[in-house]
Coordinates of C-alpha atoms in Angstrom, one line a residue:
X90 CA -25.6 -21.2 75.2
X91 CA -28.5 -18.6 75.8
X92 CA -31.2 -19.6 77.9
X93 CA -35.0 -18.5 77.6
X94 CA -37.0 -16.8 80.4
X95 CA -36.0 -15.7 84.0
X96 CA -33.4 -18.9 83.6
X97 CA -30.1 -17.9 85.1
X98 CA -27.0 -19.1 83.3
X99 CA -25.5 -21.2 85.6
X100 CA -21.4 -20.9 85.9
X101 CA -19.8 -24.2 84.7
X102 CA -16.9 -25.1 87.5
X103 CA -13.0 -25.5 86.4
X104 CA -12.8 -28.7 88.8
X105 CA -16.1 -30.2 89.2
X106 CA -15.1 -33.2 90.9
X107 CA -13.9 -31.1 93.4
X108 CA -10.3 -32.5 93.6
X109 CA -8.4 -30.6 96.4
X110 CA -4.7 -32.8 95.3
X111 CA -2.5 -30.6 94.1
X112 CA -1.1 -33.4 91.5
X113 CA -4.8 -33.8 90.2
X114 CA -5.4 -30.8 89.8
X115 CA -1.9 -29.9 88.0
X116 CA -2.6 -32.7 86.0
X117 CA -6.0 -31.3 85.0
X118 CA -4.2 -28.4 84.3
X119 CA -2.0 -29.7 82.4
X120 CA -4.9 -31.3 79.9
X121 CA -6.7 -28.5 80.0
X122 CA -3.8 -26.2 78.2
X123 CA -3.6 -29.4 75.9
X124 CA -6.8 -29.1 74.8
X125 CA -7.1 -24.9 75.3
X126 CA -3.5 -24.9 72.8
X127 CA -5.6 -27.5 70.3
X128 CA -8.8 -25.5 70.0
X129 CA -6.7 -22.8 69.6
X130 CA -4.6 -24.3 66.4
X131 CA -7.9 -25.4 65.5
X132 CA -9.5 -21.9 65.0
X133 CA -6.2 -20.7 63.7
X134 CA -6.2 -23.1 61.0
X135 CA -10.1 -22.1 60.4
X136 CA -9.5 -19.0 60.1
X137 CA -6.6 -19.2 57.6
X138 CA -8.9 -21.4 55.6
X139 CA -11.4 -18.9 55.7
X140 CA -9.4 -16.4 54.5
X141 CA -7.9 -18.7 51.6
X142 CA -11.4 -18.8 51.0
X143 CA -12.0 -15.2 50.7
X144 CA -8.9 -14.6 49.1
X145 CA -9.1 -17.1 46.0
X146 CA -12.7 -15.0 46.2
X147 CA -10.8 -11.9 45.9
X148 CA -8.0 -13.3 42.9
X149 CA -11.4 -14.3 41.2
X150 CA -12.7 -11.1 41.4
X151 CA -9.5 -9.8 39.8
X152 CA -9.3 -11.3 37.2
X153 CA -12.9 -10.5 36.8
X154 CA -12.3 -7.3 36.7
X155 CA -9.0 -6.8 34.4
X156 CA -10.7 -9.2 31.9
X157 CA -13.8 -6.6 32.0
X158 CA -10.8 -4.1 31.7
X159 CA -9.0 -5.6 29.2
X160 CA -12.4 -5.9 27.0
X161 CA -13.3 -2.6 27.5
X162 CA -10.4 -1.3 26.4
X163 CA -10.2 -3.5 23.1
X164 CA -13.7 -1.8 22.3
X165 CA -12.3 1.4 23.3
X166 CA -9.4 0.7 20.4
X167 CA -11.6 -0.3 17.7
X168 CA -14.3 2.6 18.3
X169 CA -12.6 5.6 19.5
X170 CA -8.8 6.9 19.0
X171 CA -7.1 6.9 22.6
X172 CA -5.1 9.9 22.9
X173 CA -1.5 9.8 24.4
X174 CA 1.6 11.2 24.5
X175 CA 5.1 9.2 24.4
X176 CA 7.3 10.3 27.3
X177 CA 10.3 8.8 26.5
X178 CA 12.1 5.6 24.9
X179 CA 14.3 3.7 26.5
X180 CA 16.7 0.8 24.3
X181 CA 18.7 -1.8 26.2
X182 CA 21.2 -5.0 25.1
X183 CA 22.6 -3.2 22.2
X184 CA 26.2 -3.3 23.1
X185 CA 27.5 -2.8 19.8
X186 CA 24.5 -1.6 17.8
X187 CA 24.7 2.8 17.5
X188 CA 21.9 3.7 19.7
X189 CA 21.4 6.6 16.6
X190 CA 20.2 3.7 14.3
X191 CA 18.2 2.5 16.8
X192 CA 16.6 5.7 17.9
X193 CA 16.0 6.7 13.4
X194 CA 13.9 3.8 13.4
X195 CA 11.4 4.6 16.3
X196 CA 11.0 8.2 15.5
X197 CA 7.5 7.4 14.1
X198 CA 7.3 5.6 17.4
X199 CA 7.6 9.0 19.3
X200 CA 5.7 11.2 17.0
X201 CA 2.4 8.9 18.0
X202 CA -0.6 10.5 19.4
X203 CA -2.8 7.9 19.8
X204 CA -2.7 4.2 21.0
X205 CA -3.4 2.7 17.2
X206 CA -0.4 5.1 16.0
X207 CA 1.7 3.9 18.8
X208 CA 0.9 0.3 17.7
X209 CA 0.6 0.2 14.3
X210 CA 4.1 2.3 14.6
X211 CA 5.4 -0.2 17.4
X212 CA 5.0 -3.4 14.6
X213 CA 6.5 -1.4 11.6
X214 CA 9.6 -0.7 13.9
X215 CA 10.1 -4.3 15.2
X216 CA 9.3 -6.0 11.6
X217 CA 12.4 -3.7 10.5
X218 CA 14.5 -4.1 13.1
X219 CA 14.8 -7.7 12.3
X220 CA 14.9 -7.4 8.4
X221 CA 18.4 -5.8 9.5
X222 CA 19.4 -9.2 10.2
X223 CA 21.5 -8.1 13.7
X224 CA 19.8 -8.8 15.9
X225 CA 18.5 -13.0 17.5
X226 CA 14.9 -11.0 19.3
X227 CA 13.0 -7.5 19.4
X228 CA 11.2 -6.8 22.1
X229 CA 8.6 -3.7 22.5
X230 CA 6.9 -3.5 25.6
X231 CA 4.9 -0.4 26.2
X232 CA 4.2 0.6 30.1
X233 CA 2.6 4.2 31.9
X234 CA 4.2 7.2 32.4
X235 CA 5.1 8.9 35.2
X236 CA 1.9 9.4 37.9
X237 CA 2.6 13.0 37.4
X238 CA 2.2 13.0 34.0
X239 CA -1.2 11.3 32.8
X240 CA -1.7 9.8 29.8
X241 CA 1.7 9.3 28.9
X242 CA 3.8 5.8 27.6
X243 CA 7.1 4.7 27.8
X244 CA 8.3 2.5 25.1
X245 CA 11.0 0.4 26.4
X246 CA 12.9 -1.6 23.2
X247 CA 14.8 -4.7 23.9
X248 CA 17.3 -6.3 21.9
X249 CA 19.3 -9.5 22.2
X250 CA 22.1 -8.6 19.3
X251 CA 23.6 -11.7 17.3
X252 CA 25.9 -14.1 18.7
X253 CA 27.5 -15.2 15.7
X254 CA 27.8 -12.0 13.1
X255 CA 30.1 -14.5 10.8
X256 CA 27.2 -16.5 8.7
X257 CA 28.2 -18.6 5.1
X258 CA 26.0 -20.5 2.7
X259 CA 27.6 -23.2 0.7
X260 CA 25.3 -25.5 -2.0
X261 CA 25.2 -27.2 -5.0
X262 CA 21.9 -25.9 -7.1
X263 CA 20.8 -28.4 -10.3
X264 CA 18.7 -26.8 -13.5
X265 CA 17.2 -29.9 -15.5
X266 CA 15.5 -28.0 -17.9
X267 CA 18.8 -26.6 -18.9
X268 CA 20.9 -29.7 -18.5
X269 CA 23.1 -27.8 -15.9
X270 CA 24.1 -27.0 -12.4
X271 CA 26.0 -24.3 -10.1
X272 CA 27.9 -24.2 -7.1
X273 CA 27.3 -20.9 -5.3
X274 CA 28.9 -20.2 -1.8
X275 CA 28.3 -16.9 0.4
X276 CA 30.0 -15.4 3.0
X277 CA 27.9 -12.7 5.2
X278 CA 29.6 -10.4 8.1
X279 CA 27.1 -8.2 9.9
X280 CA 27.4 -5.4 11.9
X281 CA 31.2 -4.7 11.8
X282 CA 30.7 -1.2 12.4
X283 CA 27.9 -0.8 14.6
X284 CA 25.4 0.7 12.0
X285 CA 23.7 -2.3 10.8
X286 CA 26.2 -2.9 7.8
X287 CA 26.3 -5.9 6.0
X288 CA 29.4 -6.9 4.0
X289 CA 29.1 -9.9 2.1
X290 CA 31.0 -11.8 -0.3
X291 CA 29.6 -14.6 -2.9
X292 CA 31.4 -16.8 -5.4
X293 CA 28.8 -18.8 -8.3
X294 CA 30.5 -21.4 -10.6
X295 CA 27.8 -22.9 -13.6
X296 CA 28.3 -26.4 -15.1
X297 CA 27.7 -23.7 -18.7
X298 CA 30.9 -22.3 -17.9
X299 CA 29.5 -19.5 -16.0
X300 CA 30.9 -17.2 -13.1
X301 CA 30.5 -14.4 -10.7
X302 CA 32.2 -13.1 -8.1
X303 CA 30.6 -10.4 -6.2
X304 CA 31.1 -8.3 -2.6
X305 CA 29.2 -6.0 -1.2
X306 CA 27.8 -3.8 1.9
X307 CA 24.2 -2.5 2.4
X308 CA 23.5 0.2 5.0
X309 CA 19.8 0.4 6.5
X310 CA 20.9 4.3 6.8
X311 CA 23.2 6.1 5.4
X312 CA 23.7 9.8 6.7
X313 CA 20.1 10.4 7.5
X314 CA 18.3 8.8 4.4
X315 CA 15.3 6.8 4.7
X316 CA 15.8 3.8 2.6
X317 CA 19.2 1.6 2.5
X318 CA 21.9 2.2 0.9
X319 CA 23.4 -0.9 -1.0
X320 CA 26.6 -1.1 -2.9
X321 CA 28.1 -4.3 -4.8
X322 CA 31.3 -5.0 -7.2
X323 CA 30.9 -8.2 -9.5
X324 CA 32.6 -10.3 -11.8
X325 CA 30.9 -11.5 -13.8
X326 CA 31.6 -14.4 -16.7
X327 CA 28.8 -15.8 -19.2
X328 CA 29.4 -18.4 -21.9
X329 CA 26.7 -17.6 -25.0
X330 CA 28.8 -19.4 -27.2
X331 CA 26.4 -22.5 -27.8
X332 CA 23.4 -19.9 -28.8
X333 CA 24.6 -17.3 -29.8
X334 CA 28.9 -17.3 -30.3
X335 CA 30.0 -15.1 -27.8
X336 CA 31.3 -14.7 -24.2
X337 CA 30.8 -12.0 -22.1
X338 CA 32.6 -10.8 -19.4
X339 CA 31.6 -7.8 -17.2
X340 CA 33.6 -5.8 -14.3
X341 CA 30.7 -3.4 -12.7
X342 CA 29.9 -1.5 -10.0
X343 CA 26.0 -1.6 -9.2
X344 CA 24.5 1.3 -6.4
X345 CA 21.4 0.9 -4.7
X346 CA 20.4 4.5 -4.5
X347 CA 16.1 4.0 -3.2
X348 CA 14.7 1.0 -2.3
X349 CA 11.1 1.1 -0.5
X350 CA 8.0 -1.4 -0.7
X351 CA 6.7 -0.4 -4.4
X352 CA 9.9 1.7 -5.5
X353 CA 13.2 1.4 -6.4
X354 CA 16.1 3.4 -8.0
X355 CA 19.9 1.8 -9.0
X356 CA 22.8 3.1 -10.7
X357 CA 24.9 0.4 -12.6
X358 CA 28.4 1.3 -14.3
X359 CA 30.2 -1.3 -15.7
X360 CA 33.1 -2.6 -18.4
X361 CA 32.1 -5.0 -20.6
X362 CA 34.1 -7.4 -23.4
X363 CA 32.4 -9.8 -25.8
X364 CA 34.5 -12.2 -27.3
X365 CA 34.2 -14.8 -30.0
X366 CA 36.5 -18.0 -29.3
X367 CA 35.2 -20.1 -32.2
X368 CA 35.6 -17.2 -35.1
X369 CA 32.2 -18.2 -36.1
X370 CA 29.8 -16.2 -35.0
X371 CA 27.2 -14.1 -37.4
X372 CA 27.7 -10.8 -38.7
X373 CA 24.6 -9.4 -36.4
X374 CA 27.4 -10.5 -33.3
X375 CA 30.7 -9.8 -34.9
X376 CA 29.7 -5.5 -35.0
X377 CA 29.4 -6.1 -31.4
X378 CA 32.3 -8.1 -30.1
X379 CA 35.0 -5.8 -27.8
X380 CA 34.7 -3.5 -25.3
X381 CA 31.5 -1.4 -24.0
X382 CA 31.3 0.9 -21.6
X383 CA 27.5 0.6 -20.0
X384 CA 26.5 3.9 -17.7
X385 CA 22.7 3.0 -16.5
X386 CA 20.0 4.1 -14.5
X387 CA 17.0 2.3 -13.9
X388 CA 13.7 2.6 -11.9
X389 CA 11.4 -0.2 -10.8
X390 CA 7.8 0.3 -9.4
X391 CA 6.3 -2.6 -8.4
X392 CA 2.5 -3.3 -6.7
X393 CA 1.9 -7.0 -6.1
X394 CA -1.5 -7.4 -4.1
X395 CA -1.5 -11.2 -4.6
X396 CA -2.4 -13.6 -1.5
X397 CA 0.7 -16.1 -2.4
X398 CA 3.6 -16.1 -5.2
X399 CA 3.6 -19.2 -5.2
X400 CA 0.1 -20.1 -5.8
X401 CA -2.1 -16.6 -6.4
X402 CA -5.5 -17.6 -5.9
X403 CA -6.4 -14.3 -6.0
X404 CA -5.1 -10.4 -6.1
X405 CA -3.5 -8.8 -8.6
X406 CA -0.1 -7.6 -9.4
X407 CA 2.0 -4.9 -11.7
X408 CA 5.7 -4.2 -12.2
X409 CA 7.4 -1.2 -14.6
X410 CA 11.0 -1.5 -15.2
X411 CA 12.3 1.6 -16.7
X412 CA 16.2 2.3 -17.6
X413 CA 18.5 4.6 -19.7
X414 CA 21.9 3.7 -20.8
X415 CA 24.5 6.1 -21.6
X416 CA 24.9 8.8 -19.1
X417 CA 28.6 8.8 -19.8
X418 CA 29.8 11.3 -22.2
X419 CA 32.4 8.3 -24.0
X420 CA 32.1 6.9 -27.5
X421 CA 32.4 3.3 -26.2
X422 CA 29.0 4.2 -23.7
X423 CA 26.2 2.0 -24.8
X424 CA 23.2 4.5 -25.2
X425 CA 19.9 2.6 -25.2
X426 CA 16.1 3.6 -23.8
X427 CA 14.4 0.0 -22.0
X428 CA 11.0 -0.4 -20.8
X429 CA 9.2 -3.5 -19.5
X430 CA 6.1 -4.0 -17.7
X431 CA 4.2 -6.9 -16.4
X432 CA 0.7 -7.2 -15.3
X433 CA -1.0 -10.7 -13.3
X434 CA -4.2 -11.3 -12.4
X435 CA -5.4 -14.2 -10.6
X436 CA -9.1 -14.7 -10.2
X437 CA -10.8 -17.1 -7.5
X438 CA -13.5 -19.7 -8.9
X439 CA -14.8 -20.7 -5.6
X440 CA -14.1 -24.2 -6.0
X441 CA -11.5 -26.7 -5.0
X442 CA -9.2 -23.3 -4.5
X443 CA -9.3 -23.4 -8.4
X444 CA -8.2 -20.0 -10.1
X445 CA -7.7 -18.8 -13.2
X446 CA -4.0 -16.8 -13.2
X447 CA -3.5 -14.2 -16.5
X448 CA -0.5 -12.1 -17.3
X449 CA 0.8 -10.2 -20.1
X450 CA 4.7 -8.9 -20.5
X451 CA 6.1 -7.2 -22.8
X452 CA 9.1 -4.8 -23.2
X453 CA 11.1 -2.8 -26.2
X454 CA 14.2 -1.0 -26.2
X455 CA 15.8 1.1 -29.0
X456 CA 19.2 2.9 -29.0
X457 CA 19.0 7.0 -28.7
X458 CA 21.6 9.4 -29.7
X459 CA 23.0 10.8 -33.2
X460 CA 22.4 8.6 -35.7
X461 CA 20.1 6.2 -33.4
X462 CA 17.6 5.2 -36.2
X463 CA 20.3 3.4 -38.2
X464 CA 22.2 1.8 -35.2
X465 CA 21.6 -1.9 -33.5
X466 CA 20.6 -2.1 -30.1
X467 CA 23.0 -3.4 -27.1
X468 CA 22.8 -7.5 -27.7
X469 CA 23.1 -8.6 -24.0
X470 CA 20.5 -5.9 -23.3
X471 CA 17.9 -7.6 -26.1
X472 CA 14.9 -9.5 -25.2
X473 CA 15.6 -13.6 -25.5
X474 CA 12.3 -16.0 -24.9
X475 CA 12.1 -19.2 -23.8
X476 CA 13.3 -21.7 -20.8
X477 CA 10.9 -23.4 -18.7
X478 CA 10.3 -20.9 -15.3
X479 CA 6.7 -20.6 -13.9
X480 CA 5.1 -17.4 -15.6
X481 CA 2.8 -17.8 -12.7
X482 CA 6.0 -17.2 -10.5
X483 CA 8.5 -14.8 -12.5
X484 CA 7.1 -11.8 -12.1
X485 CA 9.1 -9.0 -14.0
X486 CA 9.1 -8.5 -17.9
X487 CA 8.9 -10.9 -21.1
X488 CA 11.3 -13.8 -20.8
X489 CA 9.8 -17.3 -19.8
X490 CA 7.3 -19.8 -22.7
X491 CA 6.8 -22.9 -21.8
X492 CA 7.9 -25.8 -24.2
X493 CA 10.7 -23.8 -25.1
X494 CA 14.4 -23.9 -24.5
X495 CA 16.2 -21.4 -23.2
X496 CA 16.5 -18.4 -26.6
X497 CA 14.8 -21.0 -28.4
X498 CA 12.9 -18.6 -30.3
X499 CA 13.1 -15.2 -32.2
X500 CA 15.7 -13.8 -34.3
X501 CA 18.5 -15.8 -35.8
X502 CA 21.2 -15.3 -38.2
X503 CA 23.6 -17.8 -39.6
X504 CA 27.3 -18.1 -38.4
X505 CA 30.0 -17.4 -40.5
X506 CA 31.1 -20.2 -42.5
X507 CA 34.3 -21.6 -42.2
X508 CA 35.2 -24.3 -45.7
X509 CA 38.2 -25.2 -44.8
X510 CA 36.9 -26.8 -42.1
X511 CA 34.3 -28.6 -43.0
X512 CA 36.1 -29.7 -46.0
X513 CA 33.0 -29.7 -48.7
X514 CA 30.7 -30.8 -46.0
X515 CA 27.6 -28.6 -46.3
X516 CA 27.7 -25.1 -45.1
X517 CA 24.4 -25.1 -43.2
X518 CA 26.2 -27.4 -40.7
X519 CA 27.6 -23.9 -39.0
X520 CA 24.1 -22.7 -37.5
X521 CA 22.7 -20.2 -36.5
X522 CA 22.9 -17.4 -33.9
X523 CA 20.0 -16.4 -31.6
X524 CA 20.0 -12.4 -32.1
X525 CA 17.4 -11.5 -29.7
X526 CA 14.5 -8.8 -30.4
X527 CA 13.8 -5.5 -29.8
X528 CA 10.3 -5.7 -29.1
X529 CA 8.6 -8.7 -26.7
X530 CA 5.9 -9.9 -26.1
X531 CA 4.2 -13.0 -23.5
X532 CA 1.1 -13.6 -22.1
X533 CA -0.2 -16.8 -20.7
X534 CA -3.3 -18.1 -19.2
X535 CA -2.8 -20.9 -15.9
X536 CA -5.7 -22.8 -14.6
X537 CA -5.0 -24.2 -11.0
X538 CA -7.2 -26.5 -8.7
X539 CA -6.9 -28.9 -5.9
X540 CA -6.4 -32.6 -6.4
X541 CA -9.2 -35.1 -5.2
X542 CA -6.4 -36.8 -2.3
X543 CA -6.5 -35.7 0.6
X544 CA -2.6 -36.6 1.3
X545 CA -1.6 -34.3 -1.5
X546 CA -4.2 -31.4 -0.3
X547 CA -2.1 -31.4 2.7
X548 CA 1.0 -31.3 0.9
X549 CA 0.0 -28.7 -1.2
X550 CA 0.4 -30.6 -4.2
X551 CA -2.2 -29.2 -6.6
X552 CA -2.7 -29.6 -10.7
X553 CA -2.9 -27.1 -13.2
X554 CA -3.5 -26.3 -17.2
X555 CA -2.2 -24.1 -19.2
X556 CA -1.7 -22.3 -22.3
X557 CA 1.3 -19.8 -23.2
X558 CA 2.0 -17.6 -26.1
X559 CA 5.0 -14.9 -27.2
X560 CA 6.5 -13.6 -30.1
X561 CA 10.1 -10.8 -30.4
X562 CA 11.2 -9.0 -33.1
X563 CA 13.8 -6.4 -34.1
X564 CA 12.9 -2.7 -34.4
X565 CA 16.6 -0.9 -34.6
X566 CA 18.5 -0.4 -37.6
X567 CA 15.5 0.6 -39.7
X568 CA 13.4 -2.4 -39.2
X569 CA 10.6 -0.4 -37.5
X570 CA 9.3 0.6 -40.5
X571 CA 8.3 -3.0 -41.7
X572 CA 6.8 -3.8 -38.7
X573 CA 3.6 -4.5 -39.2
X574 CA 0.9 -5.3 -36.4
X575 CA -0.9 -8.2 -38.3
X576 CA 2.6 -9.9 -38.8
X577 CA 3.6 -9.8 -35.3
X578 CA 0.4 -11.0 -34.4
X579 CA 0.3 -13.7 -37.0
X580 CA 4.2 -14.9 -35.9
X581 CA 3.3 -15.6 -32.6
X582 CA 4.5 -19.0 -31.0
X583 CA 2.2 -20.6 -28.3
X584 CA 2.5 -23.9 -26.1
X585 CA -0.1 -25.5 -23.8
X586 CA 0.1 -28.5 -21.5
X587 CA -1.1 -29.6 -18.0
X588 CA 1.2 -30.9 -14.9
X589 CA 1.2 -31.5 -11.5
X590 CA 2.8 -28.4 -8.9
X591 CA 5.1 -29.4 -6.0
X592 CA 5.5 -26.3 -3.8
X593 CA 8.6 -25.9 -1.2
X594 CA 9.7 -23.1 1.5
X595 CA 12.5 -22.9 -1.3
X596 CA 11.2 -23.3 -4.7
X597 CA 8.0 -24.5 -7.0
X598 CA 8.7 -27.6 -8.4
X599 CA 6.2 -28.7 -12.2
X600 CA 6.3 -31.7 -13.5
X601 CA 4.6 -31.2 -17.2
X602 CA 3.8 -32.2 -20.0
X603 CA 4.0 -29.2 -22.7
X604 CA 2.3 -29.8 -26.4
X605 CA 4.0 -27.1 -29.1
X606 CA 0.5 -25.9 -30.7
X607 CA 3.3 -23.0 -33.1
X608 CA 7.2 -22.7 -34.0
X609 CA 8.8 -21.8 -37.0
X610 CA 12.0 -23.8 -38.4
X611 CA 14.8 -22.6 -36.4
X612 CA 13.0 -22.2 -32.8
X613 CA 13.6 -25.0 -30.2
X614 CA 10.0 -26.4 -28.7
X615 CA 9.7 -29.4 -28.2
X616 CA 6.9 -31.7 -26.9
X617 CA 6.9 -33.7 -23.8
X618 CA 7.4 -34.2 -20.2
X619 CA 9.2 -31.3 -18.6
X620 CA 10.4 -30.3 -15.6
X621 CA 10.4 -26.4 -13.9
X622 CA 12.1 -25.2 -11.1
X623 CA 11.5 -21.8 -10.2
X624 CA 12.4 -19.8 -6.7
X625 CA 10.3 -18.3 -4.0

């Protein structure tokens, strides 16, 4: 302690009790290191607190300062472009996977010049890389160049590739609105090669005596093109006979030649045989039955802008559907021109997430060639209404009405009558044969809102009204000419109802009941409760 004044600082003695024995004096000794070794531990202790002190200080002030960085930078992304250069990539884990496939799809990866390019690239490349379906995890991680060379990245890729490529589906699928079922099984092997192919196999058996049996292999690459390639041969087995006497059965060969976000481009050859089992069917069917040779190309562009396809509140959505038949220079080659398009609109209300969904479909096709005027269009390739799927959800050309069976409107023409058999009985007992249209047209109107419980807002479970309309008629063989605008208008069917929507992950399921406002003698509406399934 300091003293004040002329004060001297007087010395403090190591033994003031002035103990001369040497065992005293060890003894004090002895304490005193004690003590000395405990003050010591003491500072030592209070100085490691101390610095605890100042370095939990220091981690604070860290994290202070990369959060300030971090923020900075953020406003640096969304205000200015940060340039940059890639250095190099770097892919690891892919023991099997061609690093060439890898590499195809980061090269908009290393063309970036910016951070948001490198980014925005970075997500496209991850978001395909597991739409391949060969890989469990992606991981991008960005990280600096070399010191040497500023303002450079390296993008290092990470992938974990599948443990099991051997995958198979097996279920048993029920229509109620057509009174039948299907057992469909799949079998999926990916990435035998090592270039992202996918060889598959699938077997579909229908309670309506229907079949396919298809296998195929898509490529996401194939020898430097951008878009996969996809390849399929099918089987395939249809039983028409109830509406329309016939069966057909089809051995074809289908090639996905483009196939981006809004575009698509196939090839489809195939051998096709229509039979008639019964011996009854109309004359409309009968010029068709045997074998046809169909040589196609078709092109589909597509925009679909809507929030949900399950329940558009709002957005809007288009698809065109254009194909030509008979590219093959053979007699048997069915030559046809087809077009569909289909427009939805869905428009928010601003109330219990009520919206107002419209769409219009329609479609034509007419055979081309020598003699084309006079000659009846490809039956299979006709347009046949009815069934009960969503029109809010089946987006792609003229085909569902609500309230109607499945071709339960349109053309018909009576089977061939067989006396003999009926023995006097009256002729009319035979039936009729749906013959499909040339021309189609649908439009519908769906009215959507929540319901006042909170359990089913939860659920999803919403209500909706609606109101449906369509009409199909032939054009080919001459019958263009009669076609008049104020009797296809005046001919049109229509249905309304109101139900109650049950969405899934896997399908939409509607519980309705459907009122037949038109139909004409032989179409197949009926009123009442009915249900409608229709896939995601």
């Amino acid at each position: 302690m300091a003293l004040e004044g002329d004060q001297e600082e007087t010395p403090i003695s190591e033994n003031p009790n002035g103990d001369d024995e040497i065992g005293e004096g060890s003894h004090a000794d002895g304490v005193g290191g004690f003590e000395d070794e405990d003050e010591e531990e003491d500072e030592e202790e209070e100085e490691q607190e101390e610095e605890e002190v100042g370095s939990g200080k220091s981690r604070e002030a860290r994290l202070a300062e990369e959060s300030s960085k971090l923020e900075s930078m953020f406003r640096r992304l969304a205000s200015e472009k940060v340039k940059l250069r890639v250095h190099d990539v770097l892919i690891r884990g892919n023991t099997k996977t061609k690093d060439s496939l890898i590499e195809a799809e980061l090269m908009a990866v290393k063309n970036a010049t910016t951070m948001q390019e490198l980014l925005k690239a970075s997500g496209i490349a991850n978001h395909r890389f597991h739409s391949f379906e060969i890989f469990d995890s992606v991981g991008i991680t960005l990280d600096s160049g070399p010191p040497e060379l500023p303002g450079t990245v390296n993008v290092i890729v990470d992938v974990v590739e599948t443990k099991n490529p051997l995958t198979g589906d097996l279920g048993i699928f029920t229509k109620p609105e057509a009174r039948t079922w299907s057992l469909e099984g799949s079998l999926k092997f990916k990435n035998l090669f090592g270039y992202g192919d996918l060889w598959d196999g699938s077997l579909v058996y229908g309670g309506d005596k229907s079949s396919e049996v298809s296998a195929g292999v898509s490529l996401p690459r194939f020898k430097g093109m951008v878009t996969p390639m996809v390849a399929r041969v099918s089987l395939l087995s249809q039983d028409w006979l109830k509406f329309s006497s016939y069966k057909e059965q089809t051995l074809g060969l289908n090639l996905g030649l483009i196939s981006t976000k809004r575009h698509d481009l196939t090839y489809n050859v195939a051998w096709r045989t229509l039979t008639d089992p019964s011996q009854m069917s109309s004359r409309a069917v009968r010029r068709q039955l045997g074998h046809g040779l169909l040589s196609s190309l078709k092109y589909t562009f597509r925009i679909d802008n809507r929030n949900s396809t399950l329940r558009p509140t709002q957005g809007y959505a288009f698809i065109s559907t254009s194909q030509i038949g008979g590219l093959v220079p053979d007699y048997r080659s069915l030559r046809f021109l087809r077009q569909e398009i289909d427009l939805r609109c869905a428009i928010p209300l601003g109330f219990y997430r009520t919206a107002l969904n419209l769409g219009v479909s329609g479609g034509v096709i007419f055979p081309w060639g020598n003699g084309a005027l006079g000659t009846p269009s490809s039956l299979p390739e006709r347009f046949f209404l009815g069934g009960n799927a969503s029109p809010v959800c089946t987006l792609g050309g003229p085909t569902t009405l609500l309230g109607f069976k499945l071709r339960g409107l349109g053309p018909r023409e009576p089977r061939r009558v067989m006396r003999e058999k009926y023995h006097g009985e009256n002729p009319e007992s035979s039936g009729m044969d749906v013959v499909g249209g040339d021309l189609a047209v649908t439009a519908f109107a769906d009215l959507s809102f929540d319901l006042p419980l909170k359990l089913f807002r939860d659920a999803g479970i919403h209500g909706h009204v609606f109101a449906c309309a369509g009409n199909l008629t032939k054009l080919s063989e001459n019958e263009f000419r009669k076609l008049s605008f104020q009797n296809f208008l005046d001919s049109f069917r229509s249905s309304a109802g109101f139900g109650i929507i049950l969405p899934t992950k896997l399908f939409r399921m509607e519980v309705n009941y459907c009122y037949i406002l038109k139909q004409f003698e032989h179409d197949r509406g009926r009123t009442g409760v009915q249900f409608c399934f229709s896939a995601t």
